[in-house]
Amino acid sequence: AQRAKYENKKMSFAAPDNLVLYLDADSGTSTNDFTSSTWYDLSGGTAHNATRANATMTTTSPSALKGNYYDFDGTSDYFEVADASELDITGDMTISCWVRLDSAENGNLCILVNKRQNSDATTPFNMIFEDRGGGNGADKFLWYMGNGSTSISCGGDGNFDGVYGVWNHVVGTVSGTAMTIYVNGVAKNTATFSGSRQTNNYGVKIGGPYTTGGDDYMMNGGISVVMIHNTALSSDQVMQNYNYFKHRYAK
């Protein structure tokens, strides 16, 4: 009876049983201290906790409204989740995060969430923001997966005006060979994956870097929530998750 109360879609987020990683900056408690060097995985299965490198916690006021986040300086701040078989997903999957970019990312790109070593072609997944405005017309969120010989990308709207200083919910799904990217609950683009899905022995990095062991394409801004599902969320489920969290970010 108690569980039934929380099955209302307005009161829960989608597919909790399919989570393999769930990091939430609002999860600090006496035993899950967000001031420590660990960002605790709340997925409920095998814990895949993230280890912090320099990123700082920012709390909101009043804190009861939620919306805490980790701030990344664009130089050396990131988190890393150690490699695990559950994070090498070769079937349907969803990767999502709540992110706020503070400024233009040096005219290039910045890492949000990735599992990349040093080659796009062998990357299981990579979610980024591409800041190549002006003549290139490519200020957009995108995500891609390697297929062994190249990478297949799915990007959002180009020339995404007003992105800086604003919280956005970015979601990438793959269902079979169909890739979709959503921003704030709305599907922005699709692509078709072909070839072989990749796995590797490297961790999941949040906020950068692009190359394992490097310091390239680091993020400047905030990340609050990161989720990885081992299923492809439907468009309704993506919107459900957007609605579940959006009050934290005045949306």
Coordinates of C-alpha atoms in Angstrom, one line a residue:
A1 CA 0.0 0.0 0.0
Q2 CA 2.8 2.4 0.8
R3 CA 4.7 1.6 -2.4
A4 CA 1.6 2.2 -4.4
K5 CA 1.5 5.8 -3.3
Y6 CA 4.9 6.4 -4.9
E7 CA 4.1 4.7 -8.2
N8 CA 2.4 7.9 -9.4
K9 CA 4.6 9.2 -12.3
K10 CA 4.6 12.6 -10.8
M11 CA 6.2 11.3 -7.6
S12 CA 9.0 9.0 -8.9
F13 CA 11.6 8.8 -11.6
A14 CA 11.5 6.1 -14.3
A15 CA 13.1 2.7 -14.3
P16 CA 14.9 2.7 -10.9
D17 CA 15.5 -1.1 -11.2
N18 CA 17.5 -0.6 -14.4
L19 CA 20.0 1.9 -12.9
V20 CA 23.6 0.8 -12.9
L21 CA 24.9 4.3 -11.7
Y22 CA 23.0 7.0 -9.9
L23 CA 25.0 9.9 -8.5
D24 CA 23.0 12.7 -6.9
A25 CA 24.6 15.8 -5.2
D26 CA 21.6 16.1 -3.0
S27 CA 22.3 12.7 -1.3
G28 CA 24.5 13.8 1.5
T29 CA 23.7 12.4 4.9
S30 CA 25.7 11.5 8.0
T31 CA 26.8 8.3 6.3
N32 CA 26.9 9.6 2.8
D33 CA 28.9 12.8 3.3
F34 CA 29.1 15.0 0.2
T35 CA 32.0 16.9 1.7
S36 CA 34.2 13.9 1.4
S37 CA 36.2 12.7 -1.6
T38 CA 33.5 10.1 -2.5
W39 CA 30.3 10.7 -4.5
Y40 CA 28.2 7.7 -3.5
D41 CA 26.3 5.6 -6.0
L42 CA 22.6 5.2 -5.1
S43 CA 21.7 2.8 -7.8
G44 CA 21.0 0.0 -5.3
G45 CA 23.0 -2.7 -6.9
T46 CA 26.8 -3.1 -6.8
A47 CA 28.1 0.3 -5.6
H48 CA 30.1 2.2 -8.2
N49 CA 31.2 5.2 -6.1
A50 CA 32.9 8.1 -7.8
T51 CA 36.2 9.5 -6.5
R52 CA 36.7 13.2 -6.5
A53 CA 39.7 15.1 -7.9
N54 CA 39.3 18.7 -6.8
A55 CA 35.7 19.4 -7.7
T56 CA 33.9 21.4 -4.9
M57 CA 30.4 21.0 -3.5
T58 CA 28.1 24.0 -3.8
T59 CA 25.0 24.0 -1.6
T60 CA 21.8 26.0 -2.3
S61 CA 20.0 28.2 0.2
P62 CA 17.6 27.3 1.6
S63 CA 18.9 23.7 1.1
A64 CA 15.4 22.3 1.5
L65 CA 14.7 23.4 -2.1
K66 CA 17.5 21.0 -3.2
G67 CA 19.7 21.7 -6.2
N68 CA 23.2 21.1 -4.6
Y69 CA 25.8 20.4 -7.2
Y70 CA 29.6 19.8 -7.7
D71 CA 31.4 22.7 -9.4
F72 CA 34.2 22.0 -11.9
D73 CA 36.8 24.7 -12.8
G74 CA 37.6 23.7 -16.3
T75 CA 41.2 22.9 -15.4
S76 CA 41.7 19.9 -13.1
D77 CA 38.3 19.0 -11.5
Y78 CA 36.6 15.7 -12.2
F79 CA 35.2 12.5 -10.7
E80 CA 36.0 9.0 -11.8
V81 CA 34.1 5.8 -11.3
A82 CA 36.3 2.7 -11.4
D83 CA 35.8 0.3 -14.3
A84 CA 33.1 -2.4 -13.8
S85 CA 31.4 -4.9 -16.0
E86 CA 28.0 -3.3 -15.3
L87 CA 29.2 -0.1 -16.9
D88 CA 30.2 -1.8 -20.2
I89 CA 26.8 -2.0 -21.7
T90 CA 26.5 -3.5 -25.1
G91 CA 22.7 -3.5 -25.3
D92 CA 20.1 -0.8 -24.8
M93 CA 21.1 1.9 -22.5
T94 CA 20.5 5.5 -21.3
I95 CA 23.0 8.0 -20.0
S96 CA 21.8 11.3 -18.5
C97 CA 22.9 14.2 -16.4
W98 CA 21.8 17.6 -15.1
V99 CA 24.5 20.1 -16.1
R100 CA 25.1 23.9 -16.0
L101 CA 27.9 25.4 -18.1
D102 CA 29.5 28.5 -16.6
S103 CA 31.1 29.8 -19.8
A104 CA 32.2 29.1 -23.3
E105 CA 34.4 26.0 -23.2
N106 CA 37.4 27.5 -24.9
G107 CA 35.9 27.3 -28.4
N108 CA 36.1 23.5 -28.4
L109 CA 34.3 20.9 -26.3
C110 CA 34.0 19.7 -22.7
I111 CA 33.3 16.3 -21.2
L112 CA 30.1 15.7 -19.2
V113 CA 30.2 11.9 -18.8
N114 CA 32.5 9.5 -20.7
K115 CA 34.1 6.1 -20.7
R116 CA 36.9 6.9 -23.1
Q117 CA 40.6 6.0 -23.2
N118 CA 42.3 7.7 -26.1
S119 CA 40.3 6.8 -29.2
D120 CA 36.8 7.8 -30.3
A121 CA 36.5 4.6 -32.3
T122 CA 36.9 2.4 -29.2
T123 CA 34.8 4.5 -26.8
P124 CA 31.8 2.8 -25.2
F125 CA 30.1 6.2 -24.7
N126 CA 30.9 9.9 -24.4
M127 CA 28.5 12.8 -23.6
I128 CA 29.9 16.2 -24.3
F129 CA 29.1 19.8 -25.0
E130 CA 30.6 21.1 -28.2
D131 CA 31.4 24.8 -28.2
R132 CA 32.4 25.7 -31.7
G133 CA 30.1 28.6 -32.4
G134 CA 30.6 31.4 -34.9
G135 CA 31.2 30.0 -38.4
N136 CA 31.1 26.4 -37.2
G137 CA 27.6 26.6 -35.9
A138 CA 28.0 23.8 -33.4
D139 CA 27.2 24.9 -29.9
K140 CA 25.3 21.8 -28.8
F141 CA 25.1 18.8 -26.6
L142 CA 25.9 15.5 -28.2
W143 CA 26.8 12.0 -27.4
Y144 CA 28.6 9.3 -29.3
M145 CA 29.6 5.6 -29.2
G146 CA 32.5 3.9 -31.0
N147 CA 32.1 0.9 -33.3
G148 CA 35.7 -0.2 -33.5
S149 CA 36.6 1.8 -36.7
T150 CA 34.8 5.1 -36.2
S151 CA 32.3 6.7 -33.8
I152 CA 28.6 7.4 -34.3
S153 CA 27.4 10.7 -32.9
C154 CA 23.9 12.1 -32.1
G155 CA 23.9 15.8 -31.6
G156 CA 21.3 18.3 -30.4
D157 CA 20.5 21.7 -31.8
G158 CA 23.3 23.8 -33.2
N159 CA 23.8 27.4 -32.0
F160 CA 22.2 26.6 -28.6
D161 CA 21.8 30.2 -27.4
G162 CA 21.6 30.9 -23.7
V163 CA 23.0 27.6 -22.6
Y164 CA 25.6 29.2 -20.3
G165 CA 24.5 29.7 -16.7
V166 CA 21.4 27.6 -17.2
W167 CA 20.7 24.1 -15.9
N168 CA 19.8 21.5 -18.6
H169 CA 18.8 17.9 -18.5
V170 CA 20.7 16.0 -21.2
V171 CA 19.8 12.4 -22.1
G172 CA 21.2 10.0 -24.6
T173 CA 19.5 6.7 -25.4
V174 CA 20.2 3.8 -27.7
S175 CA 17.5 1.2 -28.4
G176 CA 18.7 -1.4 -30.8
T177 CA 20.5 0.7 -33.4
A178 CA 18.4 3.8 -32.8
M179 CA 20.2 6.7 -30.9
T180 CA 18.3 9.7 -29.6
I181 CA 19.4 12.8 -27.7
Y182 CA 17.0 14.8 -25.5
V183 CA 17.5 18.2 -23.9
N184 CA 15.0 19.1 -21.1
G185 CA 12.7 16.3 -22.0
V186 CA 12.5 17.0 -25.7
A187 CA 14.0 14.8 -28.4
K188 CA 16.5 16.9 -30.4
N189 CA 17.9 14.5 -32.9
T190 CA 18.3 10.8 -33.8
A191 CA 21.1 8.7 -35.4
T192 CA 21.6 5.1 -36.4
F193 CA 24.3 3.1 -34.9
S194 CA 26.1 0.5 -37.0
G195 CA 29.0 -1.8 -36.3
S196 CA 30.2 -3.3 -33.0
R197 CA 29.5 -1.8 -29.5
Q198 CA 32.7 -1.3 -27.6
T199 CA 33.9 -2.1 -24.1
N200 CA 37.1 -1.2 -22.3
N201 CA 38.9 -1.5 -18.9
Y202 CA 38.7 2.3 -18.1
G203 CA 36.5 4.1 -15.6
V204 CA 33.7 6.5 -16.2
K205 CA 34.8 10.1 -15.9
I206 CA 32.6 13.0 -15.0
G207 CA 33.7 16.5 -16.0
G208 CA 36.7 15.3 -17.9
P209 CA 39.2 14.5 -19.1
Y210 CA 38.8 13.4 -22.7
T211 CA 41.9 11.2 -22.7
T212 CA 42.6 8.9 -19.8
G213 CA 45.5 10.3 -17.8
G214 CA 45.3 13.7 -19.6
D215 CA 43.8 17.1 -18.7
D216 CA 42.0 17.9 -22.0
Y217 CA 38.5 19.2 -22.5
M218 CA 37.7 19.7 -18.9
M219 CA 34.3 21.0 -17.9
N220 CA 33.7 24.5 -16.5
G221 CA 30.4 24.5 -14.7
G222 CA 28.2 22.3 -12.4
I223 CA 26.9 18.8 -12.5
S224 CA 24.2 17.7 -10.1
V225 CA 22.9 14.3 -11.1
V226 CA 24.3 11.5 -13.3
M227 CA 22.4 8.4 -14.2
I228 CA 23.2 5.4 -16.4
H229 CA 20.4 2.8 -17.1
N230 CA 20.9 -0.5 -18.8
T231 CA 17.7 0.0 -20.7
A232 CA 16.6 2.6 -23.2
L233 CA 14.1 5.0 -21.6
S234 CA 11.1 5.9 -23.7
S235 CA 10.3 9.5 -24.6
D236 CA 7.7 9.5 -21.9
Q237 CA 10.1 8.2 -19.3
V238 CA 12.7 10.8 -20.2
M239 CA 10.1 13.5 -19.7
Q240 CA 9.1 11.8 -16.4
N241 CA 12.6 12.1 -15.1
Y242 CA 12.9 15.7 -16.3
N243 CA 9.7 16.5 -14.4
Y244 CA 10.9 14.7 -11.3
F245 CA 14.1 16.8 -10.9
K246 CA 13.2 20.1 -12.6
H247 CA 12.0 21.8 -9.4
R248 CA 15.5 21.8 -8.1
Y249 CA 16.6 24.1 -11.0
A250 CA 13.7 26.5 -11.1
K251 CA 12.3 25.0 -14.3

